Amino acid sequence: MRRFLLRRLAAIPLTLLAVSLLVFAATELVPGDVARTILGREAGEEAVSRLREQLGLDRPLADRYADWLSGFFTGGWGDSHTLGVPVRELVLGRLADSLVLGGLAFALLVPVAVTLGLVSGVNHDRAADRVISVTGLALGAIPEFVTGVVLLVVFAVRLRWFPASAQAPDGATISTRLGHLALPVISLVLLCTGYVARHVRAGTVAAVESPYVRAAELRGLGRARVVRRHVLRNSTVPATSALGVQLQFLLGGLVAVELLFNYPGIGALLLQSAIDKDLPTLQATAMVLGILYMLIILVADLAYRLLDPRIRLGGAAA
């Protein structure tokens, strides 16, 4: 485990360098002119050129990349070109809001998906299994913005059970804030539940049909006890990697969900900074998300290995 962890940590600097190159190159390809965006269409070309020079946009790409990279890792993220506020505080604040939304979705996703996967696996090839499998596949095939629109129309507009906006008013209680986050959280959970439940089901079916489970049942142990003692752990091993994948989907889904429910998270910030070609904000946001992706993969691999020490990730010895 220590060798595996050290090897993964040693790869992080090189990976971060590759991510930074991709982020910088991708953000430079975003169409539009931030100087023109700031000054407006009526501004003269001389004023636009002068502002572009003030922002350093006329400098060579290599110099701008070196300055941006060193500034990012030393905490000097600069100011937003369009909002005029420090980028670091802006991005980290939006990231915290998105982590609240994503964390709530993940906290709901795990018990729901594991329970459905267990029920489906224990009852494989029966009616309950087919209903759960087909429903999970159908929900996973529907984009999150479609699911979100349906939830908005049904539960916010028609039934008025939940507010349409994810933004709670200032000074709202925790229960009020949770009520505002209910629909976006459900949208994200519905998107990911089927995929994770399928992995739990596959692990459960394999465990149920294993010789040691059959032997336990022959010794007279009840089904609930057998599932709790012999099936649950083995069925969650393959689900761990699926949860890691779904965490990445959750981050990707945040963009659509935050826009749909008017939530001020990092996904909405990423899209708005791309539209405005606000390069400092766009580059910092993309870089933070890249780092977050790496951490998610690392944590998922560690959890996968802890649950089943027989697994050798990348051929590393324990």
Short mmCIF file of C-alpha atoms in Angstrom, two decimals:
data_model
loop_
_atom_site.label_atom_id
_atom_site.label_comp_id
_atom_site.label_asym_id
_atom_site.label_seq_id
_atom_site.Cartn_x
_atom_site.Cartn_y
_atom_site.Cartn_z
CA MET A 1 0.00 0.00 0.00
CA ARG A 2 2.80 2.43 0.89
CA ARG A 3 4.62 1.79 -2.39
CA PHE A 4 1.43 2.25 -4.33
CA LEU A 5 0.62 5.52 -2.55
CA LEU A 6 4.15 6.89 -2.99
CA ARG A 7 4.15 5.99 -6.67
CA ARG A 8 0.81 7.73 -7.23
CA LEU A 9 1.92 10.81 -5.27
CA ALA A 10 5.18 10.95 -7.25
CA ALA A 11 3.18 11.03 -10.50
CA ILE A 12 1.09 14.02 -9.39
CA PRO A 13 3.59 16.80 -10.33
CA LEU A 14 4.02 15.47 -13.88
CA THR A 15 0.27 15.01 -14.22
CA LEU A 16 -0.36 18.53 -12.95
CA LEU A 17 2.10 19.89 -15.52
CA ALA A 18 0.29 18.04 -18.30
CA VAL A 19 -3.07 19.26 -16.99
CA SER A 20 -1.81 22.85 -16.85
CA LEU A 21 -0.59 22.67 -20.47
CA LEU A 22 -3.94 21.30 -21.62
CA VAL A 23 -5.90 23.86 -19.60
CA PHE A 24 -3.83 26.79 -20.87
CA ALA A 25 -3.96 25.61 -24.48
CA ALA A 26 -7.72 24.93 -24.31
CA THR A 27 -8.54 28.29 -22.74
CA GLU A 28 -6.48 30.09 -25.35
CA LEU A 29 -8.60 28.46 -28.06
CA VAL A 30 -11.86 29.82 -26.62
CA PRO A 31 -13.24 32.25 -29.23
CA GLY A 32 -13.74 35.91 -28.33
CA ASP A 33 -11.76 38.88 -27.10
CA VAL A 34 -11.88 39.70 -23.41
CA ALA A 35 -10.81 43.33 -24.05
CA ARG A 36 -13.69 43.74 -26.49
CA THR A 37 -16.04 42.04 -24.00
CA ILE A 38 -15.05 44.46 -21.24
CA LEU A 39 -15.19 47.65 -23.32
CA GLY A 40 -18.19 46.71 -25.44
CA ARG A 41 -18.87 46.72 -29.15
CA GLU A 42 -18.79 50.51 -29.45
CA ALA A 43 -15.20 50.84 -28.19
CA GLY A 44 -12.56 51.88 -30.70
CA GLU A 45 -9.83 49.55 -31.83
CA GLU A 46 -7.16 51.74 -30.17
CA ALA A 47 -8.83 51.46 -26.76
CA VAL A 48 -9.24 47.72 -27.19
CA SER A 49 -5.56 47.33 -28.12
CA ARG A 50 -4.51 49.43 -25.13
CA LEU A 51 -6.58 47.33 -22.73
CA ARG A 52 -5.27 44.13 -24.29
CA GLU A 53 -1.77 45.39 -23.64
CA GLN A 54 -2.63 46.30 -20.04
CA LEU A 55 -3.96 42.80 -19.46
CA GLY A 56 -0.82 41.27 -20.96
CA LEU A 57 -2.72 39.55 -23.73
CA ASP A 58 -0.24 40.77 -26.36
CA ARG A 59 2.67 38.90 -24.75
CA PRO A 60 4.06 35.63 -26.16
CA LEU A 61 2.13 32.52 -25.13
CA ALA A 62 5.17 30.90 -23.50
CA ASP A 63 5.74 33.90 -21.22
CA ARG A 64 2.06 34.05 -20.29
CA TYR A 65 1.98 30.33 -19.55
CA ALA A 66 5.09 30.51 -17.35
CA ASP A 67 3.71 33.50 -15.42
CA TRP A 68 0.27 31.90 -15.03
CA LEU A 69 1.68 28.54 -13.87
CA SER A 70 4.06 30.07 -11.32
CA GLY A 71 1.31 32.40 -10.13
CA PHE A 72 -1.17 29.55 -9.73
CA PHE A 73 1.12 27.45 -7.55
CA THR A 74 2.20 30.43 -5.45
CA GLY A 75 -1.35 31.65 -4.86
CA GLY A 76 -1.20 34.64 -7.21
CA TRP A 77 -4.22 33.85 -9.35
CA GLY A 78 -4.79 37.48 -10.32
CA ASP A 79 -8.09 39.31 -10.70
CA SER A 80 -11.06 38.46 -12.87
CA HIS A 81 -11.00 40.49 -16.07
CA THR A 82 -14.77 40.90 -16.15
CA LEU A 83 -15.81 40.80 -12.47
CA GLY A 84 -12.85 42.72 -11.06
CA VAL A 85 -12.50 40.50 -7.98
CA PRO A 86 -9.63 38.24 -6.85
CA VAL A 87 -9.82 34.97 -8.76
CA ARG A 88 -8.66 32.74 -5.91
CA GLU A 89 -11.41 33.82 -3.51
CA LEU A 90 -13.97 33.66 -6.31
CA VAL A 91 -13.05 30.16 -7.50
CA LEU A 92 -12.57 28.63 -4.05
CA GLY A 93 -15.86 30.11 -2.85
CA ARG A 94 -17.72 28.68 -5.82
CA LEU A 95 -15.89 25.36 -5.35
CA ALA A 96 -17.10 25.19 -1.74
CA ASP A 97 -20.69 25.73 -2.88
CA SER A 98 -20.35 23.01 -5.51
CA LEU A 99 -18.81 20.60 -3.00
CA VAL A 100 -21.87 21.08 -0.79
CA LEU A 101 -24.15 20.20 -3.70
CA GLY A 102 -21.97 17.32 -4.93
CA GLY A 103 -21.40 16.04 -1.40
CA LEU A 104 -25.12 15.88 -0.67
CA ALA A 105 -25.72 14.07 -3.96
CA PHE A 106 -22.95 11.58 -3.23
CA ALA A 107 -24.16 11.02 0.34
CA LEU A 108 -27.59 10.13 -1.05
CA LEU A 109 -26.25 8.19 -4.04
CA VAL A 110 -24.23 5.63 -2.06
CA PRO A 111 -26.98 4.14 0.15
CA VAL A 112 -29.60 4.30 -2.59
CA ALA A 113 -27.43 2.68 -5.28
CA VAL A 114 -25.97 0.04 -2.94
CA THR A 115 -29.41 -0.90 -1.61
CA LEU A 116 -30.93 -1.16 -5.08
CA GLY A 117 -27.94 -3.14 -6.35
CA LEU A 118 -28.15 -5.56 -3.43
CA VAL A 119 -31.90 -6.05 -3.83
CA SER A 120 -31.45 -6.55 -7.57
CA GLY A 121 -28.57 -9.00 -7.14
CA VAL A 122 -30.18 -11.08 -4.41
CA ASN A 123 -33.32 -11.33 -6.57
CA HIS A 124 -31.53 -11.70 -9.90
CA ASP A 125 -33.67 -12.77 -12.86
CA ARG A 126 -36.82 -12.00 -10.88
CA ALA A 127 -39.31 -9.16 -11.30
CA ALA A 128 -37.60 -6.85 -8.79
CA ASP A 129 -34.27 -7.32 -10.57
CA ARG A 130 -35.74 -6.47 -13.98
CA VAL A 131 -37.61 -3.42 -12.71
CA ILE A 132 -34.53 -1.99 -10.95
CA SER A 133 -32.20 -2.76 -13.87
CA VAL A 134 -34.46 -1.30 -16.56
CA THR A 135 -35.30 1.79 -14.48
CA GLY A 136 -31.65 2.42 -13.66
CA LEU A 137 -30.61 2.09 -17.29
CA ALA A 138 -33.39 4.42 -18.43
CA LEU A 139 -32.55 7.10 -15.86
CA GLY A 140 -28.84 6.86 -16.65
CA ALA A 141 -29.54 7.37 -20.35
CA ILE A 142 -31.45 10.62 -19.76
CA PRO A 143 -29.24 13.75 -19.58
CA GLU A 144 -29.29 15.53 -16.25
CA PHE A 145 -30.74 18.72 -17.72
CA VAL A 146 -33.73 16.76 -19.07
CA THR A 147 -34.30 15.10 -15.71
CA GLY A 148 -33.91 18.48 -14.04
CA VAL A 149 -36.48 20.13 -16.27
CA VAL A 150 -38.99 17.34 -15.57
CA LEU A 151 -38.39 17.66 -11.83
CA LEU A 152 -38.80 21.44 -12.03
CA VAL A 153 -42.08 21.23 -13.92
CA VAL A 154 -43.57 18.49 -11.72
CA PHE A 155 -42.31 19.29 -8.22
CA ALA A 156 -41.66 23.06 -8.37
CA VAL A 157 -44.28 24.37 -10.83
CA ARG A 158 -47.19 21.91 -10.60
CA LEU A 159 -47.02 20.48 -7.09
CA ARG A 160 -44.99 23.34 -5.50
CA TRP A 161 -43.29 20.91 -3.13
CA PHE A 162 -39.81 22.38 -3.65
CA PRO A 163 -38.49 25.81 -4.72
CA ALA A 164 -37.34 26.13 -8.31
CA SER A 165 -34.10 27.91 -7.40
CA ALA A 166 -31.27 26.24 -5.53
CA GLN A 167 -30.30 29.55 -3.94
CA ALA A 168 -31.72 29.97 -0.47
CA PRO A 169 -32.26 33.51 0.87
CA ASP A 170 -29.71 35.01 3.27
CA GLY A 171 -30.21 33.87 6.84
CA ALA A 172 -32.21 30.80 5.83
CA THR A 173 -32.23 27.81 8.16
CA ILE A 174 -30.50 24.54 7.31
CA SER A 175 -33.80 22.84 6.51
CA THR A 176 -34.71 25.68 4.13
CA ARG A 177 -31.34 25.42 2.40
CA LEU A 178 -31.75 21.66 2.06
CA GLY A 179 -35.17 22.21 0.54
CA HIS A 180 -33.67 24.50 -2.09
CA LEU A 181 -31.01 21.89 -2.90
CA ALA A 182 -33.43 18.96 -3.08
CA LEU A 183 -34.22 19.05 -6.80
CA PRO A 184 -30.64 19.55 -8.06
CA VAL A 185 -29.44 16.79 -5.72
CA ILE A 186 -32.14 14.41 -6.96
CA SER A 187 -31.23 15.24 -10.58
CA LEU A 188 -27.62 14.23 -9.97
CA VAL A 189 -28.55 11.09 -8.03
CA LEU A 190 -30.96 9.87 -10.70
CA LEU A 191 -28.23 10.25 -13.30
CA CYS A 192 -25.71 8.09 -11.43
CA THR A 193 -27.78 5.53 -9.49
CA GLY A 194 -28.28 3.05 -12.32
CA TYR A 195 -24.59 2.76 -13.17
CA VAL A 196 -23.48 2.15 -9.58
CA ALA A 197 -26.40 -0.19 -8.84
CA ARG A 198 -25.44 -2.35 -11.85
CA HIS A 199 -21.92 -2.82 -10.46
CA VAL A 200 -23.28 -3.66 -7.01
CA ARG A 201 -25.71 -6.11 -8.62
CA ALA A 202 -22.92 -7.84 -10.56
CA GLY A 203 -20.83 -8.22 -7.40
CA THR A 204 -23.84 -9.44 -5.45
CA VAL A 205 -24.77 -12.08 -8.03
CA ALA A 206 -21.18 -13.36 -8.08
CA ALA A 207 -21.08 -13.49 -4.28
CA VAL A 208 -24.49 -15.16 -3.94
CA GLU A 209 -23.46 -17.92 -6.35
CA SER A 210 -20.08 -18.49 -4.68
CA PRO A 211 -19.44 -21.77 -2.80
CA TYR A 212 -18.91 -20.09 0.59
CA VAL A 213 -22.31 -18.39 0.45
CA ARG A 214 -24.01 -21.63 -0.54
CA ALA A 215 -22.20 -23.38 2.30
CA ALA A 216 -23.35 -20.68 4.74
CA GLU A 217 -26.94 -21.14 3.63
CA LEU A 218 -26.64 -24.91 3.97
CA ARG A 219 -25.49 -24.38 7.56
CA GLY A 220 -28.84 -22.72 8.20
CA LEU A 221 -27.86 -19.05 8.22
CA GLY A 222 -30.71 -16.77 7.22
CA ARG A 223 -30.57 -14.85 3.94
CA ALA A 224 -30.32 -11.47 5.67
CA ARG A 225 -27.40 -12.63 7.81
CA VAL A 226 -25.63 -14.19 4.82
CA VAL A 227 -25.99 -10.99 2.83
CA ARG A 228 -24.76 -8.86 5.71
CA ARG A 229 -21.77 -11.05 6.58
CA HIS A 230 -20.67 -12.55 3.24
CA VAL A 231 -22.22 -10.66 0.33
CA LEU A 232 -22.19 -6.95 1.18
CA ARG A 233 -18.41 -6.48 1.36
CA ASN A 234 -17.70 -8.40 -1.86
CA SER A 235 -20.44 -6.63 -3.75
CA THR A 236 -19.14 -3.18 -2.80
CA VAL A 237 -15.63 -3.80 -4.18
CA PRO A 238 -16.57 -3.39 -7.87
CA ALA A 239 -18.92 -0.57 -6.88
CA THR A 240 -16.01 1.45 -5.50
CA SER A 241 -14.50 2.05 -8.93
CA ALA A 242 -18.00 2.82 -10.25
CA LEU A 243 -18.47 5.42 -7.52
CA GLY A 244 -15.15 6.99 -8.48
CA VAL A 245 -16.32 7.24 -12.08
CA GLN A 246 -19.67 8.64 -10.99
CA LEU A 247 -18.00 11.29 -8.86
CA GLN A 248 -16.40 12.55 -12.06
CA PHE A 249 -19.82 12.50 -13.72
CA LEU A 250 -21.21 14.43 -10.76
CA LEU A 251 -18.61 17.15 -11.33
CA GLY A 252 -19.42 17.22 -15.04
CA GLY A 253 -23.14 17.26 -14.33
CA LEU A 254 -22.74 20.22 -12.01
CA VAL A 255 -22.44 22.59 -14.97
CA ALA A 256 -25.89 21.77 -16.35
CA VAL A 257 -27.57 21.38 -12.96
CA GLU A 258 -26.15 24.62 -11.53
CA LEU A 259 -27.28 26.56 -14.57
CA LEU A 260 -30.72 24.96 -14.57
CA PHE A 261 -31.36 25.59 -10.87
CA ASN A 262 -29.55 28.96 -10.70
CA TYR A 263 -26.93 27.69 -8.26
CA PRO A 264 -23.72 29.76 -7.91
CA GLY A 265 -21.25 26.89 -8.11
CA ILE A 266 -17.99 26.30 -9.92
CA GLY A 267 -19.71 24.72 -12.94
CA ALA A 268 -21.70 27.88 -13.62
CA LEU A 269 -18.55 29.94 -13.07
CA LEU A 270 -16.63 27.82 -15.58
CA LEU A 271 -19.24 28.32 -18.27
CA GLN A 272 -19.68 32.05 -17.63
CA SER A 273 -15.92 32.69 -17.65
CA ALA A 274 -15.66 30.78 -20.96
CA ILE A 275 -18.47 32.90 -22.46
CA ASP A 276 -16.80 36.13 -21.26
CA LYS A 277 -13.32 34.79 -22.16
CA ASP A 278 -12.24 35.75 -18.65
CA LEU A 279 -8.94 33.87 -18.92
CA PRO A 280 -7.65 34.15 -15.31
CA THR A 281 -10.96 32.83 -13.95
CA LEU A 282 -11.36 30.21 -16.67
CA GLN A 283 -7.82 28.88 -16.30
CA ALA A 284 -7.96 28.75 -12.50
CA THR A 285 -11.38 27.07 -12.53
CA ALA A 286 -10.32 24.44 -15.05
CA MET A 287 -7.09 23.80 -13.16
CA VAL A 288 -8.90 23.38 -9.84
CA LEU A 289 -11.35 20.96 -11.43
CA GLY A 290 -8.45 19.01 -12.95
CA ILE A 291 -6.80 18.70 -9.54
CA LEU A 292 -10.11 17.63 -8.03
CA TYR A 293 -10.48 14.92 -10.69
CA MET A 294 -7.03 13.60 -9.85
CA LEU A 295 -7.79 13.48 -6.14
CA ILE A 296 -11.06 11.64 -6.80
CA ILE A 297 -9.30 8.99 -8.87
CA LEU A 298 -6.60 8.60 -6.23
CA VAL A 299 -9.11 8.21 -3.39
CA ALA A 300 -11.18 5.72 -5.43
CA ASP A 301 -8.09 3.62 -6.17
CA LEU A 302 -7.07 3.65 -2.51
CA ALA A 303 -10.55 2.65 -1.38
CA TYR A 304 -10.64 -0.09 -4.03
CA ARG A 305 -7.37 -1.48 -2.75
CA LEU A 306 -8.34 -1.23 0.91
CA LEU A 307 -11.55 -3.15 0.33
CA ASP A 308 -9.74 -5.98 -1.49
CA PRO A 309 -5.99 -6.27 -0.75
CA ARG A 310 -5.67 -9.01 -3.38
CA ILE A 311 -6.03 -6.41 -6.07
CA ARG A 312 -2.76 -5.17 -7.44
CA LEU A 313 -3.20 -1.81 -9.03
CA GLY A 314 -0.66 -1.41 -11.79
CA GLY A 315 1.18 -4.53 -10.63
CA ALA A 316 2.34 -2.89 -7.40
CA ALA A 317 2.83 -5.14 -4.43
CA ALA A 318 1.08 -4.40 -1.17
#
